[in-house]
Amino acid sequence: MVTPRRLALAFACAAALAWVSAAASVAQAKLPAIPTGWPHTLQLGLADGPGGAKALRKSVPLGFRYQYLAAGVNTGKGWATWNSGGTFVDMYVRESAHAHVTPVFSYYMIRQSLPGSNDSDEPHAVLSNLTNPSTMRAWFDDVKLFMQRAGRFPKTKVVLQVEPDMWGYGEHAAHGDDASTVTASVASSGSPDAAGLPNNLSGLARAVVRLRGRLAPNVVLAYHASDWGTGVDLFVNDPSASQTDKLAAKAARFYRSLHAHFDLTFTDWSDRDAAFKRIIYGTGPEAWWSSADLSRAVRFIGGYSRAAHQRVVVWQIPLGNTLMRAMDDSWDHYQDNHVQWLLGHDGRKHLASLAKAGALAFLFGGGADGTTCACDNRGDGVTNPPPITGNDRASYSADDDGGYFRHQARAYYHAGALRLP
């Protein structure tokens, strides 16, 4: 029987060669500039809720922590209602600054806004909400409120990742990789902050950049590039090296067609542990990343970064591992191999290859309830159940991943964060 751990070990040697080859292929062209005020070392980050900054920073000196802003702009439940007047942002920024960690907000609102939130077809829901003047007026007002709150901290860098997935659905719907062919209610929304801008995704992007420039120059604005927006999923469809280069160029063309300058780009690899996908969703063995997947990831980031003139942050990386006894493939304890590849035995070499490709930071966290957490999510304490796949290391802590992420992140920083090229 081929276990997940044996798969991970089998891929290790091949992965090293694949990473080197992929990195070499993208290292020739000049990298785009690092955003102003961004750290000049490769940083790690973790999903972290309100009130957690001090404890997080004490446990490991991460550079970033991130928090979703969600629940829709016109539902009465959106982030602006979590604390009076949108002061949830103030609270999160303030405690992050006091703990010397940069706050990141993942602004995920358009999917959960009305009327599209009632539509089970997610791409259709997103694209139809974009064309609804009432919804988009509320959306622009909501983005404006964020900028007003974040702008109250002019000496603190605040990162805003704008609508993960939305741009991918837009790219998939576009003609000729042109964002102006995707309709969105911008000027027609009646928002004074969007006046005079075209009613398409390019106009929407320019409105967001306009709001940032006017209200919150301290905000680092991040676009989100979903590889599947090209119509080909890098990690399901397994494109060749030359095809991956073409997909990276295609994604960059769509970004450039926005005619709006974001400071950097976020992308995501997989937001759910491989074992979670297999057990909960019935996904096949492709849920486990191979050396070829890693090679494609490096190649895509390198091609996109140079063609789009954007450095890249990899976001919402699953936290499972195949080493610790706590990883018994139960709820909150699912196995995966991303953390090992990035922070394990050869992790420093892999991180260096990704940095040469254009990556700036790696932010970890699951994208669904039940995925592995670098925390004791259910309060079940230090867990050392019998190994299931040779995962025989005793837990370092009560964290659901056996404490592996924090242990390895501390080791990374202890050795010295890598200098960005």
XYZ file of C-alpha atoms in Angstrom:
421
model
C 0.000 0.000 0.000
C 1.355 3.426 -0.964
C 0.690 5.744 1.980
C 0.649 9.556 1.868
C 3.913 9.650 3.773
C 5.591 7.272 1.336
C 4.318 9.415 -1.512
C 5.834 12.482 0.104
C 9.168 10.733 0.622
C 9.184 9.299 -2.888
C 8.689 12.725 -4.360
C 11.352 14.405 -2.239
C 14.401 13.695 -4.429
C 12.555 14.344 -7.681
C 11.111 17.520 -6.200
C 14.560 18.986 -5.587
C 15.510 18.602 -9.259
C 12.140 19.906 -10.417
C 12.352 23.003 -8.229
C 15.886 23.801 -9.442
C 14.875 23.346 -13.090
C 11.732 25.455 -12.759
C 13.536 28.205 -10.850
C 16.326 28.363 -13.432
C 13.811 28.810 -16.230
C 12.287 31.922 -14.648
C 15.389 33.470 -13.101
C 16.649 35.079 -16.290
C 14.227 37.994 -16.612
C 14.373 40.853 -14.132
C 12.060 40.690 -11.148
C 9.583 43.528 -10.558
C 10.230 45.883 -7.674
C 9.325 44.974 -4.108
C 6.344 47.129 -3.009
C 7.239 50.237 -1.040
C 7.431 49.529 2.666
C 7.332 45.751 2.211
C 9.865 43.653 4.164
C 12.965 42.762 2.188
C 13.032 39.258 3.636
C 10.721 36.374 2.756
C 8.016 36.289 5.422
C 5.505 33.780 6.728
C 1.986 34.441 7.968
C -0.962 32.642 9.498
C -4.736 32.990 9.648
C -5.436 34.566 13.023
C -8.654 35.899 14.509
C -9.190 39.052 16.561
C -7.450 39.093 19.922
C -4.732 36.663 18.850
C -1.903 38.943 17.730
C 0.108 39.069 20.962
C 0.004 35.320 21.546
C 0.800 34.588 17.902
C 3.828 36.835 17.857
C 5.030 35.403 21.174
C 4.841 31.848 19.825
C 6.635 32.552 16.545
C 7.889 35.841 14.980
C 5.657 35.735 11.892
C 5.576 38.766 9.635
C 1.847 38.590 8.810
C -1.524 37.526 10.190
C -4.700 37.499 8.111
C -8.414 37.804 8.680
C -11.379 37.500 6.316
C -13.804 40.380 5.874
C -16.942 38.560 4.758
C -20.732 37.973 4.973
C -21.938 40.338 2.229
C -22.370 44.071 1.753
C -26.175 44.201 1.904
C -27.109 41.334 4.204
C -26.981 43.108 7.555
C -24.295 40.607 8.637
C -21.185 41.903 6.864
C -17.906 42.769 8.566
C -19.001 46.391 8.936
C -21.586 45.202 11.493
C -19.200 43.037 13.557
C -18.175 46.098 15.544
C -19.911 49.473 15.492
C -19.151 51.592 12.422
C -16.671 49.144 10.922
C -14.274 49.474 13.873
C -13.484 45.767 13.594
C -10.755 46.917 11.197
C -9.422 49.442 13.727
C -9.237 46.773 16.423
C -7.461 44.237 14.228
C -4.962 46.792 12.849
C -4.238 48.260 16.283
C -3.536 44.938 17.990
C -1.432 43.797 15.025
C 0.672 46.952 15.164
C 1.181 46.587 18.918
C 2.394 43.017 18.350
C 4.674 44.106 15.468
C 2.949 41.945 12.867
C 1.461 43.241 9.610
C -2.334 42.838 9.304
C -3.767 41.337 6.129
C -7.472 41.477 5.271
C -8.976 39.079 2.737
C -11.946 41.067 1.422
C -14.438 38.385 0.319
C -17.805 40.078 -0.038
C -19.257 39.908 -3.541
C -20.127 36.169 -3.411
C -22.001 36.485 -0.121
C -23.940 39.618 -1.083
C -27.570 39.656 -2.170
C -29.119 38.609 -4.472
C -26.317 36.290 -5.619
C -25.851 34.670 -2.224
C -29.088 32.760 -2.912
C -27.653 31.304 -6.131
C -25.890 27.941 -5.773
C -24.038 28.518 -9.062
C -21.076 30.466 -7.691
C -19.636 31.872 -10.962
C -23.106 32.993 -12.068
C -23.810 34.473 -8.630
C -20.606 36.517 -8.646
C -20.973 37.772 -12.216
C -24.650 38.652 -11.749
C -23.930 40.554 -8.523
C -21.299 42.530 -10.411
C -23.966 43.779 -12.818
C -26.502 44.721 -10.114
C -26.375 48.526 -9.546
C -27.837 48.347 -6.033
C -25.441 45.598 -4.945
C -22.452 47.399 -6.423
C -23.381 50.733 -4.846
C -23.345 48.940 -1.483
C -20.073 47.234 -2.436
C -18.323 50.520 -3.222
C -19.648 52.039 0.003
C -18.295 49.032 1.897
C -14.841 49.281 0.295
C -14.855 52.995 1.079
C -15.613 52.268 4.730
C -12.672 49.870 4.885
C -10.353 52.506 3.441
C -11.614 55.105 5.904
C -10.991 52.789 8.866
C -7.590 51.559 7.671
C -6.553 55.081 6.707
C -6.755 56.106 10.352
C -3.408 54.342 10.871
C -1.156 56.202 8.406
C 2.072 54.827 9.904
C 0.909 51.191 9.781
C 1.050 49.102 6.632
C -2.253 47.296 6.073
C -2.638 44.725 3.287
C -5.989 44.392 1.500
C -6.482 41.343 -0.720
C -9.393 42.311 -2.960
C -12.005 39.625 -3.691
C -10.262 36.271 -4.104
C -12.086 34.176 -6.752
C -13.973 37.145 -8.254
C -11.175 38.028 -10.666
C -10.831 34.363 -11.637
C -14.507 34.150 -12.586
C -14.136 37.420 -14.474
C -11.054 36.188 -16.322
C -12.849 32.989 -17.278
C -15.769 35.008 -18.663
C -13.619 37.545 -20.518
C -13.063 37.661 -24.271
C -9.456 37.862 -25.395
C -8.133 38.107 -21.817
C -9.628 41.611 -21.666
C -11.247 42.727 -18.386
C -13.177 45.449 -20.203
C -15.313 42.727 -21.837
C -16.726 41.701 -18.419
C -19.675 43.868 -17.408
C -19.812 45.384 -13.933
C -21.926 48.222 -12.593
C -19.347 50.885 -11.768
C -20.395 54.415 -12.760
C -23.938 53.078 -13.217
C -23.982 52.043 -9.542
C -24.430 55.691 -8.634
C -21.444 55.650 -6.308
C -19.702 59.040 -6.429
C -16.432 57.185 -5.871
C -16.898 55.363 -9.176
C -18.110 58.319 -11.239
C -16.785 58.516 -14.781
C -15.361 55.003 -14.828
C -16.408 52.346 -17.334
C -18.974 49.725 -16.382
C -16.660 46.736 -16.505
C -14.051 44.981 -14.367
C -11.386 47.444 -15.431
C -13.528 50.290 -14.141
C -14.119 48.427 -10.881
C -10.394 47.915 -10.347
C -9.672 51.575 -11.068
C -12.350 52.637 -8.590
C -10.722 50.573 -5.836
C -7.296 52.048 -6.633
C -8.860 55.527 -6.603
C -10.411 54.955 -3.166
C -7.130 53.685 -1.754
C -5.188 56.636 -3.120
C -7.657 59.155 -1.716
C -8.380 57.629 1.690
C -5.689 55.141 2.698
C -2.228 55.486 1.099
C -0.922 53.158 3.826
C -2.924 50.261 2.373
C -0.984 47.768 0.249
C -3.475 46.760 -2.433
C -3.430 43.153 -3.626
C -5.026 41.661 -6.733
C -5.815 37.935 -6.688
C -4.754 35.698 -9.597
C -6.482 32.301 -9.609
C -4.645 29.953 -11.965
C -7.956 28.265 -12.878
C -9.188 31.610 -14.204
C -7.236 30.793 -17.364
C -9.568 27.847 -17.929
C -6.897 25.327 -16.960
C -6.304 24.291 -13.356
C -2.553 23.851 -12.906
C -2.929 21.168 -10.289
C -5.804 19.191 -11.798
C -5.119 19.395 -15.522
C -1.317 18.992 -15.225
C -0.228 21.226 -18.125
C 3.257 20.834 -19.587
C 6.050 23.330 -18.914
C 5.388 25.224 -22.150
C 1.647 25.226 -21.499
C 2.268 26.539 -17.978
C 4.308 29.399 -19.452
C 1.419 30.263 -21.770
C -1.078 30.156 -18.895
C 1.105 32.478 -16.819
C 1.274 34.918 -19.744
C -2.500 34.652 -20.197
C -3.154 35.439 -16.521
C -0.788 38.399 -16.741
C -2.553 39.766 -19.839
C -5.846 39.771 -17.990
C -4.298 41.595 -15.030
C -2.705 44.210 -17.301
C -6.042 44.746 -19.055
C -7.412 46.182 -15.792
C -5.273 49.293 -16.387
C -5.143 49.656 -12.609
C -1.977 49.322 -10.572
C -2.188 46.952 -7.624
C 0.887 46.768 -5.410
C 1.170 42.983 -5.555
C -0.723 39.816 -6.435
C -1.996 37.020 -4.213
C -2.485 33.504 -5.517
C -3.577 30.231 -3.913
C -2.485 26.642 -4.407
C -4.897 24.592 -2.324
C -6.919 25.783 0.634
C -7.833 22.330 1.936
C -5.627 19.499 3.134
C -5.172 16.653 0.668
C -6.631 14.086 3.061
C -9.581 16.403 3.759
C -10.312 16.513 0.024
C -10.068 12.745 -0.314
C -12.155 11.875 2.733
C -14.739 14.677 2.694
C -15.050 15.308 -1.060
C -13.998 11.948 -2.480
C -11.181 13.493 -4.515
C -8.704 11.110 -6.125
C -4.976 10.738 -5.440
C -4.295 13.936 -7.396
C -5.199 15.791 -4.193
C -1.633 15.046 -3.079
C 0.881 17.378 -4.675
C 3.775 15.825 -6.576
C 7.153 17.181 -7.653
C 5.584 18.077 -11.016
C 2.931 20.178 -9.255
C 5.637 22.039 -7.375
C 7.561 22.652 -10.577
C 4.432 24.088 -12.207
C 3.803 26.322 -9.193
C 7.295 27.836 -9.413
C 7.055 28.213 -13.166
C 3.621 29.870 -13.083
C 4.647 32.366 -10.393
C 7.844 33.213 -12.267
C 6.123 33.739 -15.600
C 3.225 35.683 -14.141
C 5.414 37.862 -11.907
C 7.561 39.094 -14.752
C 4.787 39.476 -17.324
C 2.419 41.251 -14.914
C 5.214 43.225 -13.183
C 3.895 41.958 -9.858
C 5.499 40.220 -6.906
C 3.377 37.362 -5.534
C 2.073 36.221 -2.140
C 0.918 32.600 -1.845
C -2.116 32.558 0.431
C -4.241 30.145 2.455
C -1.860 27.196 2.302
C -3.211 24.105 4.121
C -1.534 23.219 7.400
C -1.601 19.413 7.492
C 1.521 17.257 7.568
C 2.353 13.552 7.283
C 4.759 13.385 10.241
C 2.996 14.050 13.533
C 0.867 11.477 15.370
C -1.827 14.134 15.801
C -2.472 13.855 12.049
C -4.912 10.946 12.113
C -7.188 12.234 9.322
C -9.978 13.140 11.737
C -11.772 16.510 11.857
C -9.161 19.319 12.242
C -6.315 16.764 11.905
C -6.071 15.996 8.165
C -2.771 15.197 6.458
C -1.148 17.246 3.706
C 2.409 17.891 2.484
C 2.650 21.626 1.670
C 4.109 22.702 5.034
C 6.787 20.012 4.811
C 7.820 21.104 1.324
C 8.060 24.748 2.349
C 9.419 24.433 5.894
C 10.722 20.874 6.156
C 14.117 19.315 5.416
C 14.603 20.943 1.981
C 12.238 23.817 2.636
C 14.837 26.578 2.666
C 15.982 25.580 -0.819
C 12.385 25.482 -2.035
C 11.609 28.893 -0.516
C 14.707 30.354 -2.170
C 13.550 29.007 -5.556
C 10.126 30.548 -5.073
C 11.630 33.866 -3.987
C 13.713 33.918 -7.184
C 10.498 33.290 -9.111
C 8.892 36.365 -7.528
C 7.245 35.145 -4.319
C 7.322 37.516 -1.342
C 5.483 35.674 1.429
C 3.563 32.513 2.310
C 0.373 32.745 4.347
C -1.013 29.551 5.898
C -4.568 28.642 6.848
C -7.400 26.329 5.900
C -10.267 27.497 3.733
C -13.045 25.417 5.318
C -14.205 24.189 8.707
C -12.516 20.934 9.633
C -9.256 21.533 7.802
C -6.105 21.301 9.897
C -5.417 24.235 12.195
C -2.155 25.416 13.744
C -4.214 25.810 16.893
C -6.191 23.635 19.280
C -9.449 24.339 17.497
C -11.657 21.923 19.430
C -9.732 22.072 22.689
C -8.863 18.367 22.552
C -5.404 18.957 23.989
C -2.181 17.296 22.995
C -3.211 14.362 20.831
C -0.981 11.382 20.086
C -3.253 8.715 18.650
C -1.734 5.619 17.049
C 0.048 6.365 13.738
C -1.970 5.672 10.588
C 0.657 6.104 7.839
C 3.991 6.104 9.637
C 3.288 9.518 11.173
C 5.006 8.593 14.426
C 6.325 11.897 15.827
C 4.896 12.898 19.194
C 3.154 16.283 19.282
C 5.176 19.385 20.105
C 2.048 21.103 21.430
C -1.740 20.884 21.616
C -2.080 22.424 18.133
C -4.150 20.243 15.821
C -1.168 19.746 13.483
C 0.898 18.486 16.407
C 2.607 21.880 16.605
C 4.569 21.202 13.410
C 3.916 24.518 11.651
C 4.933 26.709 14.588
C 7.949 24.502 15.317
C 9.186 24.742 11.727
C 8.367 28.444 11.396
C 10.415 29.173 14.518
C 13.298 27.203 12.995
C 13.019 29.227 9.767
C 13.257 32.542 11.583
C 15.961 31.272 13.938
C 18.107 30.457 10.895
C 17.398 33.947 9.514
C 14.628 34.927 7.136
C 15.742 34.682 3.505
C 16.684 37.937 1.813
C 14.430 38.656 -1.156
C 16.236 38.917 -4.500
